[in-house]
PDB file of C-alpha atoms in Angstrom:
ATOM      1  CA  UNK S   1      -1.953  34.607 -23.810  1.00  0.00           C
ATOM      2  CA  UNK S   2      -2.855  33.937 -20.273  1.00  0.00           C
ATOM      3  CA  UNK S   3      -0.816  35.422 -17.740  1.00  0.00           C
ATOM      4  CA  UNK S   4       1.688  32.770 -15.617  1.00  0.00           C
ATOM      5  CA  UNK S   5       0.957  32.326 -11.976  1.00  0.00           C
ATOM      6  CA  UNK S   6       2.271  30.568  -9.021  1.00  0.00           C
ATOM      7  CA  UNK S   7       0.547  27.877  -7.259  1.00  0.00           C
ATOM      8  CA  UNK S   8       0.916  25.584  -3.962  1.00  0.00           C
ATOM      9  CA  UNK S   9      -1.251  23.118  -4.206  1.00  0.00           C
ATOM     10  CA  UNK S  10      -1.100  21.138  -0.780  1.00  0.00           C
ATOM     11  CA  UNK S  11      -2.132  17.200  -1.039  1.00  0.00           C
ATOM     12  CA  UNK S  12      -1.177  17.322  -4.641  1.00  0.00           C
ATOM     13  CA  UNK S  13      -0.081  13.152  -4.528  1.00  0.00           C
ATOM     14  CA  UNK S  14      -3.643  11.737  -5.385  1.00  0.00           C
ATOM     15  CA  UNK S  15      -7.343  12.299  -6.304  1.00  0.00           C
ATOM     16  CA  UNK S  16      -8.499  15.615  -6.284  1.00  0.00           C
ATOM     17  CA  UNK S  17      -5.014  17.495  -5.414  1.00  0.00           C
ATOM     18  CA  UNK S  18      -3.604  15.648  -8.497  1.00  0.00           C
ATOM     19  CA  UNK S  19      -6.277  16.940 -10.853  1.00  0.00           C
ATOM     20  CA  UNK S  20      -6.206  20.601  -9.403  1.00  0.00           C
ATOM     21  CA  UNK S  21      -2.092  20.388  -9.933  1.00  0.00           C
ATOM     22  CA  UNK S  22      -2.968  18.653 -13.203  1.00  0.00           C
ATOM     23  CA  UNK S  23      -4.833  21.267 -14.123  1.00  0.00           C
ATOM     24  CA  UNK S  24      -2.373  24.209 -13.477  1.00  0.00           C
ATOM     25  CA  UNK S  25       0.673  22.756 -14.627  1.00  0.00           C
ATOM     26  CA  UNK S  26      -1.337  21.828 -18.354  1.00  0.00           C
ATOM     27  CA  UNK S  27      -2.428  25.543 -17.964  1.00  0.00           C
ATOM     28  CA  UNK S  28       1.238  26.477 -18.298  1.00  0.00           C
ATOM     29  CA  UNK S  29       1.305  28.025 -14.502  1.00  0.00           C
ATOM     30  CA  UNK S  30       4.298  27.683 -12.368  1.00  0.00           C
ATOM     31  CA  UNK S  31       2.828  24.700  -9.830  1.00  0.00           C
ATOM     32  CA  UNK S  32       4.592  24.014  -6.518  1.00  0.00           C
ATOM     33  CA  UNK S  33       3.020  20.336  -5.685  1.00  0.00           C
ATOM     34  CA  UNK S  34       3.426  19.503  -1.733  1.00  0.00           C
ATOM     35  CA  UNK S  35       2.171  15.661  -0.370  1.00  0.00           C
ATOM     36  CA  UNK S  36       3.541  13.542   2.830  1.00  0.00           C
ATOM     37  CA  UNK S  37       4.907  10.973  -0.053  1.00  0.00           C
ATOM     38  CA  UNK S  38       7.088  10.930  -3.384  1.00  0.00           C
ATOM     39  CA  UNK S  39       4.814  11.874  -5.951  1.00  0.00           C
ATOM     40  CA  UNK S  40       4.599  11.976  -9.994  1.00  0.00           C
ATOM     41  CA  UNK S  41       1.962  14.782 -10.708  1.00  0.00           C
ATOM     42  CA  UNK S  42       3.188  17.086 -13.041  1.00  0.00           C
ATOM     43  CA  UNK S  43       4.044  20.320 -11.742  1.00  0.00           C
ATOM     44  CA  UNK S  44       7.347  22.680 -11.670  1.00  0.00           C
ATOM     45  CA  UNK S  45       8.773  21.596  -8.213  1.00  0.00           C
ATOM     46  CA  UNK S  46       8.010  19.550  -5.840  1.00  0.00           C
ATOM     47  CA  UNK S  47       8.036  19.502  -1.895  1.00  0.00           C
ATOM     48  CA  UNK S  48       7.220  16.256   1.071  1.00  0.00           C
ATOM     49  CA  UNK S  49       4.936  17.824   3.836  1.00  0.00           C
ATOM     50  CA  UNK S  50       3.566  15.629   6.954  1.00  0.00           C
ATOM     51  CA  UNK S  51       0.496  17.766   8.087  1.00  0.00           C
ATOM     52  CA  UNK S  52       0.627  16.307  11.603  1.00  0.00           C
ATOM     53  CA  UNK S  53       3.926  18.152  12.145  1.00  0.00           C
ATOM     54  CA  UNK S  54       3.788  22.052  12.626  1.00  0.00           C
ATOM     55  CA  UNK S  55       7.369  21.700  12.535  1.00  0.00           C
ATOM     56  CA  UNK S  56       7.541  20.083   9.274  1.00  0.00           C
ATOM     57  CA  UNK S  57       4.825  22.718   8.050  1.00  0.00           C
ATOM     58  CA  UNK S  58       7.207  25.660   8.866  1.00  0.00           C
ATOM     59  CA  UNK S  59      10.189  24.028   6.990  1.00  0.00           C
ATOM     60  CA  UNK S  60       7.935  23.951   4.056  1.00  0.00           C
ATOM     61  CA  UNK S  61       7.196  27.649   4.249  1.00  0.00           C
ATOM     62  CA  UNK S  62      10.109  28.521   5.108  1.00  0.00           C
ATOM     63  CA  UNK S  63      11.977  26.854   1.604  1.00  0.00           C
ATOM     64  CA  UNK S  64       9.329  28.343  -0.871  1.00  0.00           C
ATOM     65  CA  UNK S  65      10.048  31.928  -0.591  1.00  0.00           C
ATOM     66  CA  UNK S  66       6.727  34.246  -1.041  1.00  0.00           C
ATOM     67  CA  UNK S  67       5.435  36.025  -4.877  1.00  0.00           C
ATOM     68  CA  UNK S  68       2.606  32.851  -4.978  1.00  0.00           C
ATOM     69  CA  UNK S  69      -1.208  33.903  -5.992  1.00  0.00           C
ATOM     70  CA  UNK S  70      -3.086  31.174  -4.328  1.00  0.00           C
ATOM     71  CA  UNK S  71      -3.089  28.439  -1.973  1.00  0.00           C
ATOM     72  CA  UNK S  72      -5.368  25.355  -3.254  1.00  0.00           C
ATOM     73  CA  UNK S  73      -5.421  23.076  -0.270  1.00  0.00           C
ATOM     74  CA  UNK S  74      -6.806  20.243  -0.571  1.00  0.00           C
ATOM     75  CA  UNK S  75      -5.020  17.579   1.614  1.00  0.00           C
ATOM     76  CA  UNK S  76      -7.392  15.494   3.240  1.00  0.00           C
ATOM     77  CA  UNK S  77      -7.396  12.216   5.657  1.00  0.00           C
ATOM     78  CA  UNK S  78     -10.485  10.167   5.804  1.00  0.00           C
ATOM     79  CA  UNK S  79     -12.664   9.186   8.961  1.00  0.00           C
ATOM     80  CA  UNK S  80     -10.985   6.067   8.819  1.00  0.00           C
ATOM     81  CA  UNK S  81      -7.922   7.369  10.288  1.00  0.00           C
ATOM     82  CA  UNK S  82      -7.224   7.405  13.976  1.00  0.00           C
ATOM     83  CA  UNK S  83      -9.541  10.369  14.959  1.00  0.00           C
ATOM     84  CA  UNK S  84      -6.768  13.155  16.187  1.00  0.00           C
ATOM     85  CA  UNK S  85      -5.118  12.918  12.658  1.00  0.00           C
ATOM     86  CA  UNK S  86      -8.570  13.645  11.109  1.00  0.00           C
ATOM     87  CA  UNK S  87      -8.169  16.474  13.147  1.00  0.00           C
ATOM     88  CA  UNK S  88      -4.277  17.388  12.385  1.00  0.00           C
ATOM     89  CA  UNK S  89      -4.458  17.224   8.782  1.00  0.00           C
ATOM     90  CA  UNK S  90      -7.358  18.329   7.774  1.00  0.00           C
ATOM     91  CA  UNK S  91      -8.192  21.180  10.711  1.00  0.00           C
ATOM     92  CA  UNK S  92      -5.109  22.196  11.776  1.00  0.00           C
ATOM     93  CA  UNK S  93      -2.780  21.192   9.428  1.00  0.00           C
ATOM     94  CA  UNK S  94      -4.834  23.128   6.429  1.00  0.00           C
ATOM     95  CA  UNK S  95      -4.993  26.480   9.131  1.00  0.00           C
ATOM     96  CA  UNK S  96      -1.548  26.120   9.845  1.00  0.00           C
ATOM     97  CA  UNK S  97      -0.234  26.460   6.294  1.00  0.00           C
ATOM     98  CA  UNK S  98      -2.709  28.498   5.077  1.00  0.00           C
ATOM     99  CA  UNK S  99      -2.371  31.331   8.062  1.00  0.00           C
ATOM    100  CA  UNK S 100       1.536  30.582   7.067  1.00  0.00           C
ATOM    101  CA  UNK S 101       1.117  30.923   3.213  1.00  0.00           C
ATOM    102  CA  UNK S 102      -0.691  35.092   4.014  1.00  0.00           C
ATOM    103  CA  UNK S 103       2.636  36.684   3.997  1.00  0.00           C
ATOM    104  CA  UNK S 104       3.583  34.700   0.859  1.00  0.00           C
ATOM    105  CA  UNK S 105       0.666  35.532  -0.849  1.00  0.00           C
ATOM    106  CA  UNK S 106       0.810  38.806  -3.490  1.00  0.00           C
ATOM    107  CA  UNK S 107      -1.717  40.901  -2.351  1.00  0.00           C
ATOM    108  CA  UNK S 108      -4.968  40.245  -4.447  1.00  0.00           C
ATOM    109  CA  UNK S 109      -3.758  36.794  -4.054  1.00  0.00           C
ATOM    110  CA  UNK S 110      -5.928  33.148  -3.003  1.00  0.00           C
ATOM    111  CA  UNK S 111      -6.838  30.590  -0.307  1.00  0.00           C
ATOM    112  CA  UNK S 112      -9.271  27.664  -1.695  1.00  0.00           C
ATOM    113  CA  UNK S 113      -9.717  24.939   0.979  1.00  0.00           C
ATOM    114  CA  UNK S 114     -11.576  21.858   0.165  1.00  0.00           C
ATOM    115  CA  UNK S 115     -14.007  21.564   3.181  1.00  0.00           C
ATOM    116  CA  UNK S 116     -17.116  18.790   2.553  1.00  0.00           C
ATOM    117  CA  UNK S 117     -20.779  18.779   2.210  1.00  0.00           C
ATOM    118  CA  UNK S 118     -20.297  16.215   5.537  1.00  0.00           C
ATOM    119  CA  UNK S 119     -19.620  19.636   6.931  1.00  0.00           C
ATOM    120  CA  UNK S 120     -23.248  20.249   6.506  1.00  0.00           C
ATOM    121  CA  UNK S 121     -24.493  21.169  10.344  1.00  0.00           C
ATOM    122  CA  UNK S 122     -21.707  23.146  11.224  1.00  0.00           C
ATOM    123  CA  UNK S 123     -23.861  26.539  12.151  1.00  0.00           C
ATOM    124  CA  UNK S 124     -25.653  24.326  14.369  1.00  0.00           C
ATOM    125  CA  UNK S 125     -22.242  23.795  16.746  1.00  0.00           C
ATOM    126  CA  UNK S 126     -20.774  27.453  17.026  1.00  0.00           C
ATOM    127  CA  UNK S 127     -20.488  26.770  20.312  1.00  0.00           C
ATOM    128  CA  UNK S 128     -18.453  23.431  19.537  1.00  0.00           C
ATOM    129  CA  UNK S 129     -16.611  24.159  17.306  1.00  0.00           C
ATOM    130  CA  UNK S 130     -15.662  27.332  18.692  1.00  0.00           C
ATOM    131  CA  UNK S 131     -13.486  25.589  21.740  1.00  0.00           C
ATOM    132  CA  UNK S 132     -11.925  23.523  18.983  1.00  0.00           C
ATOM    133  CA  UNK S 133     -10.703  26.514  17.076  1.00  0.00           C
ATOM    134  CA  UNK S 134      -9.200  28.404  19.822  1.00  0.00           C
ATOM    135  CA  UNK S 135      -6.347  25.396  20.014  1.00  0.00           C
ATOM    136  CA  UNK S 136      -3.384  25.846  17.625  1.00  0.00           C
ATOM    137  CA  UNK S 137      -1.676  23.137  19.083  1.00  0.00           C
ATOM    138  CA  UNK S 138      -1.819  19.235  18.045  1.00  0.00           C
ATOM    139  CA  UNK S 139      -1.872  17.644  21.476  1.00  0.00           C
ATOM    140  CA  UNK S 140      -4.266  20.374  22.679  1.00  0.00           C
ATOM    141  CA  UNK S 141      -6.684  19.552  19.447  1.00  0.00           C
ATOM    142  CA  UNK S 142      -5.666  15.782  19.871  1.00  0.00           C
ATOM    143  CA  UNK S 143      -7.259  16.033  23.745  1.00  0.00           C
ATOM    144  CA  UNK S 144      -9.711  18.136  22.393  1.00  0.00           C
ATOM    145  CA  UNK S 145     -11.259  15.553  20.686  1.00  0.00           C
ATOM    146  CA  UNK S 146     -10.972  12.826  23.698  1.00  0.00           C
ATOM    147  CA  UNK S 147     -13.599  14.697  25.381  1.00  0.00           C
ATOM    148  CA  UNK S 148     -16.347  14.866  22.621  1.00  0.00           C
ATOM    149  CA  UNK S 149     -18.807  12.377  21.902  1.00  0.00           C
ATOM    150  CA  UNK S 150     -17.188   9.319  20.255  1.00  0.00           C
ATOM    151  CA  UNK S 151     -20.497   8.570  18.302  1.00  0.00           C
ATOM    152  CA  UNK S 152     -19.987  12.105  16.385  1.00  0.00           C
ATOM    153  CA  UNK S 153     -18.292  11.492  12.818  1.00  0.00           C
ATOM    154  CA  UNK S 154     -14.574  13.110  14.091  1.00  0.00           C
ATOM    155  CA  UNK S 155     -14.381  13.632   9.508  1.00  0.00           C
ATOM    156  CA  UNK S 156     -17.330  15.958   9.832  1.00  0.00           C
ATOM    157  CA  UNK S 157     -16.384  17.604  12.552  1.00  0.00           C
ATOM    158  CA  UNK S 158     -12.901  18.311  10.650  1.00  0.00           C
ATOM    159  CA  UNK S 159     -14.899  19.421   7.862  1.00  0.00           C
ATOM    160  CA  UNK S 160     -16.856  21.730   9.626  1.00  0.00           C
ATOM    161  CA  UNK S 161     -13.585  23.436  11.417  1.00  0.00           C
ATOM    162  CA  UNK S 162     -12.243  24.316   7.645  1.00  0.00           C
ATOM    163  CA  UNK S 163     -15.249  25.903   6.423  1.00  0.00           C
ATOM    164  CA  UNK S 164     -15.722  27.584   9.812  1.00  0.00           C
ATOM    165  CA  UNK S 165     -11.962  29.013   9.996  1.00  0.00           C
ATOM    166  CA  UNK S 166     -12.381  29.938   6.502  1.00  0.00           C
ATOM    167  CA  UNK S 167     -14.970  32.116   6.975  1.00  0.00           C
ATOM    168  CA  UNK S 168     -13.230  33.612  10.300  1.00  0.00           C
ATOM    169  CA  UNK S 169     -10.015  34.620   8.668  1.00  0.00           C
ATOM    170  CA  UNK S 170     -11.679  35.801   5.413  1.00  0.00           C
ATOM    171  CA  UNK S 171     -11.825  39.149   6.689  1.00  0.00           C
ATOM    172  CA  UNK S 172      -8.474  39.725   8.421  1.00  0.00           C
ATOM    173  CA  UNK S 173      -6.916  38.448   5.413  1.00  0.00           C
ATOM    174  CA  UNK S 174      -8.375  40.591   3.150  1.00  0.00           C
ATOM    175  CA  UNK S 175      -8.296  43.183   5.223  1.00  0.00           C
ATOM    176  CA  UNK S 176      -4.323  42.832   6.298  1.00  0.00           C
ATOM    177  CA  UNK S 177      -2.918  40.837   3.201  1.00  0.00           C
ATOM    178  CA  UNK S 178      -6.041  41.986   0.089  1.00  0.00           C
ATOM    179  CA  UNK S 179      -6.221  37.861   0.251  1.00  0.00           C
ATOM    180  CA  UNK S 180      -9.229  36.269  -0.466  1.00  0.00           C
ATOM    181  CA  UNK S 181     -10.520  32.925   1.664  1.00  0.00           C
ATOM    182  CA  UNK S 182     -12.875  30.041  -0.094  1.00  0.00           C
ATOM    183  CA  UNK S 183     -13.838  26.916   0.629  1.00  0.00           C
ATOM    184  CA  UNK S 184     -15.708  24.559  -1.481  1.00  0.00           C
ATOM    185  CA  UNK S 185     -17.841  21.571  -0.381  1.00  0.00           C
ATOM    186  CA  UNK S 186     -17.325  18.361  -2.874  1.00  0.00           C
ATOM    187  CA  UNK S 187     -20.272  15.744  -2.650  1.00  0.00           C
ATOM    188  CA  UNK S 188     -18.982  12.039  -2.318  1.00  0.00           C
ATOM    189  CA  UNK S 189     -16.190  11.730  -5.479  1.00  0.00           C
ATOM    190  CA  UNK S 190     -14.794   8.779  -7.232  1.00  0.00           C
ATOM    191  CA  UNK S 191     -11.479   8.969  -5.642  1.00  0.00           C
ATOM    192  CA  UNK S 192      -9.014   6.371  -3.869  1.00  0.00           C
ATOM    193  CA  UNK S 193     -10.558   7.272  -0.650  1.00  0.00           C
ATOM    194  CA  UNK S 194     -14.153   6.636  -1.265  1.00  0.00           C
ATOM    195  CA  UNK S 195     -14.201   3.070  -0.398  1.00  0.00           C
ATOM    196  CA  UNK S 196     -13.335   4.586   2.991  1.00  0.00           C
ATOM    197  CA  UNK S 197     -15.926   7.283   3.118  1.00  0.00           C
ATOM    198  CA  UNK S 198     -18.278   3.985   2.511  1.00  0.00           C
ATOM    199  CA  UNK S 199     -17.217   2.370   5.509  1.00  0.00           C
ATOM    200  CA  UNK S 200     -17.409   5.461   7.960  1.00  0.00           C
ATOM    201  CA  UNK S 201     -20.592   7.826   6.713  1.00  0.00           C
ATOM    202  CA  UNK S 202     -22.106   4.469   5.199  1.00  0.00           C
ATOM    203  CA  UNK S 203     -22.757   2.901   1.754  1.00  0.00           C
ATOM    204  CA  UNK S 204     -26.539   2.940   1.646  1.00  0.00           C
ATOM    205  CA  UNK S 205     -25.891   6.984   2.333  1.00  0.00           C
ATOM    206  CA  UNK S 206     -23.778   6.926  -0.327  1.00  0.00           C
ATOM    207  CA  UNK S 207     -25.878   5.483  -2.816  1.00  0.00           C
ATOM    208  CA  UNK S 208     -28.997   7.454  -1.811  1.00  0.00           C
ATOM    209  CA  UNK S 209     -26.792  10.428  -2.708  1.00  0.00           C
ATOM    210  CA  UNK S 210     -25.919   8.816  -5.983  1.00  0.00           C
ATOM    211  CA  UNK S 211     -28.998   7.784  -7.092  1.00  0.00           C
ATOM    212  CA  UNK S 212     -30.644  11.466  -5.836  1.00  0.00           C
ATOM    213  CA  UNK S 213     -27.892  13.034  -8.662  1.00  0.00           C
ATOM    214  CA  UNK S 214     -27.279  10.148 -11.046  1.00  0.00           C
ATOM    215  CA  UNK S 215     -23.736   9.443 -10.317  1.00  0.00           C
ATOM    216  CA  UNK S 216     -20.867  10.174  -7.948  1.00  0.00           C
ATOM    217  CA  UNK S 217     -18.559  13.247  -9.003  1.00  0.00           C
ATOM    218  CA  UNK S 218     -15.276  12.767 -10.740  1.00  0.00           C
ATOM    219  CA  UNK S 219     -12.426  15.355  -9.872  1.00  0.00           C
ATOM    220  CA  UNK S 220     -12.848  17.236 -12.729  1.00  0.00           C
ATOM    221  CA  UNK S 221     -16.592  17.698 -11.569  1.00  0.00           C
ATOM    222  CA  UNK S 222     -14.413  19.830  -9.172  1.00  0.00           C
ATOM    223  CA  UNK S 223     -11.682  21.244  -9.576  1.00  0.00           C
ATOM    224  CA  UNK S 224     -13.671  23.775 -12.057  1.00  0.00           C
ATOM    225  CA  UNK S 225     -14.981  25.581  -8.603  1.00  0.00           C
ATOM    226  CA  UNK S 226     -11.849  25.225  -7.398  1.00  0.00           C
ATOM    227  CA  UNK S 227      -9.644  27.076 -10.072  1.00  0.00           C
ATOM    228  CA  UNK S 228     -12.820  29.541 -10.464  1.00  0.00           C
ATOM    229  CA  UNK S 229     -12.521  30.806  -6.780  1.00  0.00           C
ATOM    230  CA  UNK S 230      -8.966  30.985  -6.753  1.00  0.00           C
ATOM    231  CA  UNK S 231      -9.299  33.082 -10.316  1.00  0.00           C
ATOM    232  CA  UNK S 232      -9.344  36.892 -10.905  1.00  0.00           C
ATOM    233  CA  UNK S 233     -12.410  36.166 -11.789  1.00  0.00           C
ATOM    234  CA  UNK S 234     -13.833  35.604  -8.392  1.00  0.00           C
ATOM    235  CA  UNK S 235     -12.230  39.041  -7.314  1.00  0.00           C
ATOM    236  CA  UNK S 236     -15.406  40.199  -4.974  1.00  0.00           C
ATOM    237  CA  UNK S 237     -15.733  36.405  -3.290  1.00  0.00           C
ATOM    238  CA  UNK S 238     -14.080  36.252  -0.171  1.00  0.00           C
ATOM    239  CA  UNK S 239     -15.818  34.126   3.011  1.00  0.00           C
ATOM    240  CA  UNK S 240     -17.541  31.650   0.831  1.00  0.00           C
ATOM    241  CA  UNK S 241     -18.130  27.882   0.326  1.00  0.00           C
ATOM    242  CA  UNK S 242     -19.213  26.643  -2.303  1.00  0.00           C
ATOM    243  CA  UNK S 243     -20.823  23.258  -2.664  1.00  0.00           C
ATOM    244  CA  UNK S 244     -20.347  21.238  -5.716  1.00  0.00           C
ATOM    245  CA  UNK S 245     -23.064  18.424  -5.332  1.00  0.00           C
ATOM    246  CA  UNK S 246     -25.150  18.614  -8.456  1.00  0.00           C
ATOM    247  CA  UNK S 247     -27.237  20.010  -5.503  1.00  0.00           C
ATOM    248  CA  UNK S 248     -27.608  17.102  -3.471  1.00  0.00           C
ATOM    249  CA  UNK S 249     -27.609  19.019  -0.307  1.00  0.00           C
ATOM    250  CA  UNK S 250     -30.346  21.650  -1.567  1.00  0.00           C
ATOM    251  CA  UNK S 251     -32.565  18.600  -2.302  1.00  0.00           C
ATOM    252  CA  UNK S 252     -32.502  17.407   1.479  1.00  0.00           C
ATOM    253  CA  UNK S 253     -32.543  20.663   3.029  1.00  0.00           C
ATOM    254  CA  UNK S 254     -34.764  23.573   1.081  1.00  0.00           C
ATOM    255  CA  UNK S 255     -38.201  21.907   1.049  1.00  0.00           C
ATOM    256  CA  UNK S 256     -40.738  20.210  -1.726  1.00  0.00           C
ATOM    257  CA  UNK S 257     -39.184  20.062  -5.082  1.00  0.00           C
ATOM    258  CA  UNK S 258     -40.470  22.195  -7.576  1.00  0.00           C
ATOM    259  CA  UNK S 259     -42.867  19.672  -9.490  1.00  0.00           C
ATOM    260  CA  UNK S 260     -42.603  20.618 -13.193  1.00  0.00           C
ATOM    261  CA  UNK S 261     -44.861  19.167 -15.949  1.00  0.00           C
TER     262      UNK S 261
END
């Protein structure tokens, strides 16, 4: 019989987050399902939190106690949302939750945040992203975004920041708390916000991705990767980003495919 673990899932109301919460609940774990709205996701307990509001995040963290095994931070909004909200929810909210959870996680625990293959190119924007990672106040983040190129997709920026922040957090989190920090980067997934991505990224781009790998992902393609990185089986993995996209990014970046006969 597997040990019953204690898991916090942020963004548990729908999509990948709901599937993650359901996965852990079904295997007998104690799941705290967190979302900005009321939800019917299977869980042991529920909490509301608005990731745009640091006070709401503090209230959440002050009320849940310690001894948690894992934070699965899945919450996010698409690029159709106001640009400031995209950064506040996808990046800053994730950051404040992750840092606040570190002392609440047991030694050997883990944080897994959902980034995106839309973060491709993050390593070419380190100087730009460093300015964003210096900020921990929502108003400052909004001002920062107002000074950026309006033609650069803010969703991509938000997920690049998630990925870079997680990598920068991983070493200190491991050293001080014994907690691992990793990210999972899905490609297009059949969730309620897929049509939003078609608007912001272009339906032709998503259709090309679908044609290349055969189909879009479903939530059940993504959940096992999150579960693995959060599990003791990944005890020596931290500071990594796992692309879960059926190889689409590799097909674009690795050069000419090997021809099989």
